[in-house]
Coordinates of C-alpha atoms and ligand atoms in Angstrom, one line a residue:
M1 CA 237.1 -33.9 111.8
A2 CA 233.8 -32.9 113.5
I3 CA 231.0 -30.8 112.1
V4 CA 228.0 -29.3 114.2
V5 CA 224.9 -30.3 113.3
E6 CA 221.6 -28.7 114.4
E7 CA 219.2 -31.2 115.6
K8 CA 215.5 -31.0 115.3
N9 CA 215.3 -30.0 118.9
N10 CA 217.7 -27.2 118.3
K11 CA 220.5 -29.4 120.3
K12 CA 223.7 -29.1 118.6
S13 CA 225.7 -32.3 118.4
Q14 CA 229.0 -33.3 117.1
Q15 CA 229.3 -35.6 114.2
N16 CA 232.6 -37.0 112.7
T17 CA 233.2 -36.9 109.2
V18 CA 234.0 -40.1 107.6
F19 CA 234.7 -39.2 103.8
A20 CA 235.7 -35.9 102.8
A21 CA 236.0 -34.6 99.0
R22 CA 238.4 -31.8 98.8
N23 CA 238.8 -30.0 95.0
F24 CA 238.4 -33.7 93.6
N25 CA 238.6 -33.9 90.1
L26 CA 238.4 -36.8 87.9
W27 CA 239.0 -37.4 84.0
Y28 CA 238.4 -40.3 82.0
G29 CA 241.2 -39.7 79.3
A30 CA 240.2 -36.2 78.1
D31 CA 237.0 -35.9 79.4
Q32 CA 236.5 -34.6 83.1
A33 CA 233.8 -36.6 84.9
L34 CA 234.0 -34.9 88.1
K35 CA 234.7 -31.0 88.7
N36 CA 235.9 -29.6 91.7
I37 CA 233.8 -31.8 94.4
N38 CA 233.9 -30.6 97.7
F39 CA 231.4 -31.9 100.6
D40 CA 231.7 -34.1 104.1
M41 CA 230.0 -37.3 104.2
L42 CA 229.3 -38.0 108.2
E43 CA 229.5 -40.7 110.5
N44 CA 226.0 -42.8 111.2
N45 CA 224.6 -40.9 108.5
I46 CA 223.1 -42.0 105.0
T47 CA 224.3 -39.8 102.5
A48 CA 222.6 -40.1 99.2
I49 CA 224.0 -39.1 95.9
I50 CA 221.1 -38.2 93.2
G51 CA 221.3 -36.7 89.8
P52 CA 220.8 -37.5 86.0
S53 CA 222.2 -40.3 84.4
G54 CA 225.8 -39.7 83.5
C55 CA 226.3 -36.7 85.9
G56 CA 229.2 -38.9 87.7
K57 CA 227.6 -40.5 90.7
S58 CA 228.7 -44.1 90.2
T59 CA 232.3 -42.5 89.2
F60 CA 232.3 -40.7 92.7
I61 CA 231.1 -43.6 94.8
K62 CA 233.7 -46.0 93.3
S63 CA 236.5 -43.3 93.8
L64 CA 235.8 -43.7 97.6
N65 CA 237.0 -47.1 97.5
R66 CA 239.4 -46.5 94.7
M67 CA 237.6 -49.1 92.5
V68 CA 237.5 -46.3 89.8
E69 CA 241.2 -47.0 89.3
L70 CA 240.4 -50.1 87.3
V71 CA 239.8 -48.3 84.7
P72 CA 243.3 -47.3 83.2
I73 CA 242.6 -44.0 81.8
V74 CA 241.6 -42.5 84.9
K75 CA 243.2 -39.4 86.4
M76 CA 242.6 -37.7 89.6
S77 CA 243.4 -34.8 91.4
G78 CA 242.5 -33.0 94.9
E79 CA 241.9 -35.0 97.9
L80 CA 239.3 -37.7 99.1
L81 CA 240.0 -38.0 102.8
Y82 CA 239.0 -41.0 104.6
R83 CA 238.8 -40.5 108.4
G84 CA 241.3 -37.6 107.8
K85 CA 243.9 -39.3 105.4
N86 CA 244.2 -38.8 101.7
I87 CA 243.4 -42.3 100.1
L88 CA 244.8 -40.9 96.9
D89 CA 248.1 -40.7 98.4
S90 CA 250.3 -43.2 96.6
K91 CA 251.4 -44.5 100.0
Y92 CA 247.6 -45.2 101.3
G93 CA 247.3 -48.9 101.3
V94 CA 244.3 -50.1 98.9
E95 CA 243.8 -53.3 100.5
E96 CA 243.3 -51.9 104.1
L97 CA 241.0 -49.2 102.5
R98 CA 238.8 -51.9 101.3
T99 CA 238.6 -53.6 104.5
K100 CA 237.2 -50.6 105.9
V101 CA 235.1 -49.5 103.0
G102 CA 232.6 -52.2 101.6
M103 CA 230.7 -52.1 98.8
V104 CA 227.2 -53.2 97.3
F105 CA 226.4 -53.1 93.7
Q106 CA 223.5 -52.5 91.5
K107 CA 223.1 -56.1 90.6
P108 CA 223.1 -58.6 93.5
N109 CA 226.4 -60.3 92.6
P110 CA 227.1 -63.3 95.0
F111 CA 229.8 -66.0 94.3
P112 CA 228.5 -69.4 92.6
K113 CA 229.0 -70.9 96.2
S114 CA 226.7 -71.7 99.3
I115 CA 225.4 -69.2 101.1
Y116 CA 227.8 -69.9 103.9
E117 CA 230.6 -69.6 101.8
N118 CA 229.4 -66.4 100.4
V119 CA 229.5 -64.9 103.6
A120 CA 232.7 -66.7 105.0
Y121 CA 234.7 -65.7 102.3
G122 CA 236.1 -62.4 103.2
P123 CA 236.7 -63.6 106.8
R124 CA 238.7 -66.5 105.5
I125 CA 240.7 -64.2 103.1
H126 CA 241.6 -62.2 106.2
G127 CA 243.0 -65.4 107.7
I128 CA 240.3 -66.6 110.0
R129 CA 240.2 -70.3 109.9
D130 CA 238.4 -71.2 113.2
K131 CA 235.2 -72.9 112.0
K132 CA 233.4 -71.8 115.0
L133 CA 234.3 -68.4 114.9
L134 CA 233.5 -68.2 111.1
D135 CA 230.0 -69.8 111.9
E136 CA 229.5 -67.1 114.5
I137 CA 230.4 -64.2 111.8
V138 CA 228.0 -66.0 109.3
E139 CA 225.2 -65.9 111.6
T140 CA 225.7 -62.6 113.1
S141 CA 226.1 -61.2 109.4
L142 CA 223.2 -62.7 107.8
K143 CA 221.3 -61.5 110.8
G144 CA 222.5 -58.0 110.4
A145 CA 221.4 -58.1 106.8
A146 CA 218.1 -59.3 108.0
I147 CA 218.0 -62.5 106.1
W148 CA 219.3 -65.0 108.7
E149 CA 215.6 -66.7 109.4
E150 CA 215.4 -67.1 105.6
V151 CA 218.2 -69.0 105.1
K152 CA 219.6 -70.5 108.4
D153 CA 218.0 -74.2 107.3
R154 CA 219.6 -73.9 103.7
L155 CA 223.2 -72.4 104.4
N156 CA 224.6 -75.0 102.3
E157 CA 222.6 -74.5 99.4
N158 CA 223.8 -72.3 96.5
A159 CA 223.5 -68.8 96.7
Y160 CA 222.0 -68.7 93.1
G161 CA 218.6 -70.2 94.5
L162 CA 217.8 -67.4 96.6
S163 CA 215.7 -64.6 94.9
G164 CA 217.1 -61.2 93.7
G165 CA 216.1 -59.6 96.9
Q166 CA 217.4 -62.1 99.1
Q167 CA 220.7 -62.2 97.0
Q168 CA 220.9 -58.5 97.6
R169 CA 220.7 -58.8 101.4
L170 CA 223.3 -61.8 101.2
C171 CA 225.4 -59.4 99.5
I172 CA 225.1 -57.1 102.1
A173 CA 225.8 -59.9 104.7
R174 CA 228.9 -60.6 103.0
C175 CA 229.7 -56.9 103.3
L176 CA 229.1 -56.8 106.8
A177 CA 231.4 -59.8 107.4
I178 CA 234.5 -58.0 106.9
E179 CA 233.5 -55.7 109.7
P180 CA 233.5 -52.3 107.5
D181 CA 233.2 -48.7 108.8
V182 CA 231.6 -47.4 105.6
I183 CA 228.9 -49.3 103.3
L184 CA 229.0 -48.0 99.6
M185 CA 225.8 -48.8 97.8
D186 CA 225.7 -48.2 94.1
E187 CA 221.9 -48.5 93.4
P188 CA 221.4 -51.3 95.5
T189 CA 217.5 -51.8 94.9
S190 CA 217.3 -50.9 91.0
A191 CA 217.2 -54.7 90.3
L192 CA 214.6 -55.4 92.8
D193 CA 210.9 -55.5 93.1
P194 CA 208.9 -53.0 95.3
I195 CA 208.7 -55.7 98.3
S196 CA 212.5 -56.6 98.2
T197 CA 213.4 -52.9 97.6
L198 CA 211.2 -51.8 100.8
K199 CA 213.2 -54.6 102.8
V200 CA 216.4 -53.4 101.7
E201 CA 215.5 -49.8 102.6
E202 CA 214.7 -50.8 106.1
L203 CA 217.7 -52.6 106.8
V204 CA 219.9 -49.6 105.3
Q205 CA 218.2 -47.4 108.0
E206 CA 219.0 -50.3 110.8
L207 CA 222.6 -50.3 109.6
K208 CA 223.1 -46.6 109.9
E209 CA 223.1 -47.1 113.9
N210 CA 226.5 -48.7 113.3
Y211 CA 227.9 -47.8 110.2
S212 CA 228.1 -44.9 107.7
I213 CA 226.3 -45.2 104.3
V214 CA 226.9 -43.6 101.1
I215 CA 224.1 -44.7 98.4
V216 CA 223.7 -43.8 95.0
T217 CA 220.2 -43.5 93.7
H218 CA 218.0 -42.8 90.7
N219 CA 215.1 -42.8 93.0
M220 CA 214.3 -39.6 94.4
Q221 CA 211.6 -41.0 96.6
Q222 CA 214.4 -43.4 97.9
A223 CA 216.7 -40.7 98.9
A224 CA 213.7 -38.8 100.4
R225 CA 212.7 -41.8 102.5
I226 CA 216.0 -43.0 103.8
S227 CA 218.7 -40.5 103.3
D228 CA 219.9 -37.8 106.3
K229 CA 221.6 -35.7 103.6
T230 CA 221.6 -35.4 100.0
A231 CA 224.3 -34.4 97.4
F232 CA 222.8 -33.5 93.8
F233 CA 225.3 -33.8 91.3
L234 CA 224.8 -32.6 87.4
S235 CA 227.3 -32.8 84.7
G236 CA 230.1 -33.8 86.9
E237 CA 229.5 -31.1 89.6
L238 CA 228.2 -31.2 93.1
I239 CA 225.3 -28.5 92.7
E240 CA 224.0 -28.7 96.3
Y241 CA 224.2 -30.5 99.5
D242 CA 222.1 -30.3 102.5
E243 CA 219.7 -32.0 104.8
T244 CA 217.6 -34.3 102.8
S245 CA 214.5 -32.8 104.3
V246 CA 215.9 -29.1 103.2
M247 CA 216.8 -30.3 99.6
F248 CA 213.5 -31.8 99.1
S249 CA 211.4 -29.2 100.5
N250 CA 213.5 -25.8 100.0
P251 CA 216.5 -26.3 97.8
T252 CA 218.8 -23.3 97.3
D253 CA 219.5 -23.9 93.4
K254 CA 217.1 -23.8 90.7
R255 CA 218.8 -26.6 89.3
T256 CA 218.2 -28.8 92.3
E257 CA 214.6 -27.7 92.5
D258 CA 214.0 -28.4 88.4
Y259 CA 215.5 -31.9 88.8
I260 CA 213.7 -33.0 92.1
T261 CA 210.3 -31.6 90.8
G262 CA 211.0 -34.0 87.8
R263 CA 211.6 -31.0 85.1
F264 CA 214.4 -33.3 83.8
G265 CA 216.4 -36.1 84.2
Ligands
ATP1 N1 234.8 -46.5 82.2 C1 234.9 -45.4 81.7 N2 235.2 -44.7 80.5 C2 235.3 -43.8 80.1 N3 234.3 -42.8 80.4 C3 233.4 -43.2 81.5 C4 233.7 -44.5 82.1 N4 232.6 -45.1 82.9 C5 232.0 -43.4 83.0 N5 232.3 -42.7 81.9 C6 231.9 -41.3 81.9 O1 231.8 -40.6 82.7 C7 230.6 -39.7 83.1 C8 229.8 -40.2 84.3 O2 229.6 -41.7 84.3 P1 228.8 -42.3 85.4 O3 228.6 -43.5 85.2 O4 229.6 -41.9 87.1 O5 227.5 -41.5 85.7 P2 226.2 -42.1 86.6 O6 225.7 -40.7 87.2 O7 226.4 -43.1 87.7 O8 225.2 -42.5 85.3 P3 224.0 -43.5 85.7 O9 223.1 -43.1 86.4 O10 223.6 -43.7 84.3 O11 224.8 -44.8 86.1 C9 229.7 -40.1 81.9 O12 229.9 -39.1 80.9 C10 230.2 -41.3 81.5 O13 230.1 -41.6 80.1

C-alpha cells in the first residue's frame, strides 16, 4: 500500500507502508493493553512511539515481531499487516518475520562471546559458513553501525569489554547482519550516557536511508530530533499520529499537547 506524502516543497511523493495496524487490540488476560490501534508506518521513515509509562508502547512494538506472544496470557484481535500480509495469521511464519524485522532493546544485550561472534551469529544460524563471506558481513555490519573503527583491532575480544554505548552499537550491527527490512528499537538509548545517546541517534538517522525504523522513546526531545512521524499513545489508545513537526508544534488533541508540554507523564 502506498501513501501520498506532502513534502516540504509541496512535491507529492509516494511512500510505501511497511507496517499497518488495523483495529488492533491486545489483552494480557482480562486487561486490555491496546485498544483499536490504527496507523501506517512508512518505508525509510523513523516512526516514534511516545507516551507515558504503561501506555502500551513496548507492548505495541513487541507485537510487530510477535515477541509479545512469549507472554502466555496474551490475546490479540484485528490485523497487523507487514508489507500487506497479516502477521497475526496462524499461517504466517514467525521465523521468517524475524529475519525481516530486527529488534534492538533498551539495555544492550550482547552475547558473552567475541565482538566478531556476536555479529556472525545470525548469519551462521541462517546457514552461512564461508569464512570470507562471514568476515565481509561482520565488517559491513560493524561499519553500518558506526563502530568498525573502534573495534576493528579487537574483533576477538569479548563484547562485554565494550562500553555501554559501544555494546548498543554492536547490538545494532548484530541486527544489521541479518539484513532486516525493518528495525524495531525499544528505548535504545535509555541506558546510555548523553554522548553515546547522540552517537546512536546519529546512527539511527543514517540507517533510515536503507531501513524502516520504529522506535519507542520516553524522551520527547529525542522523538522531536530524529523521527519523521510520531504516534502518541495513552492508556492503550492511539491518541494522535502525524508528522513529527506537526505533533510537536501544532497537535490536534489537547491530551497530546498536555503530554508534550510536560503537563503529565
Ligand atoms: N507481561 C505482562 N503481563 C501482564 N501485563 C503486562 C505485561 N507487560 C505489560 N503489561 C501491562 O500492559 C500495559 C502496557 O505496558 P507496556 O510495558 O507496554 O507500557 P509502556 O508504555 O511500554 O511502559 P514503559 O514506558 O513504562 O516501559 C501496562 O498496564 C502493563 O502493566
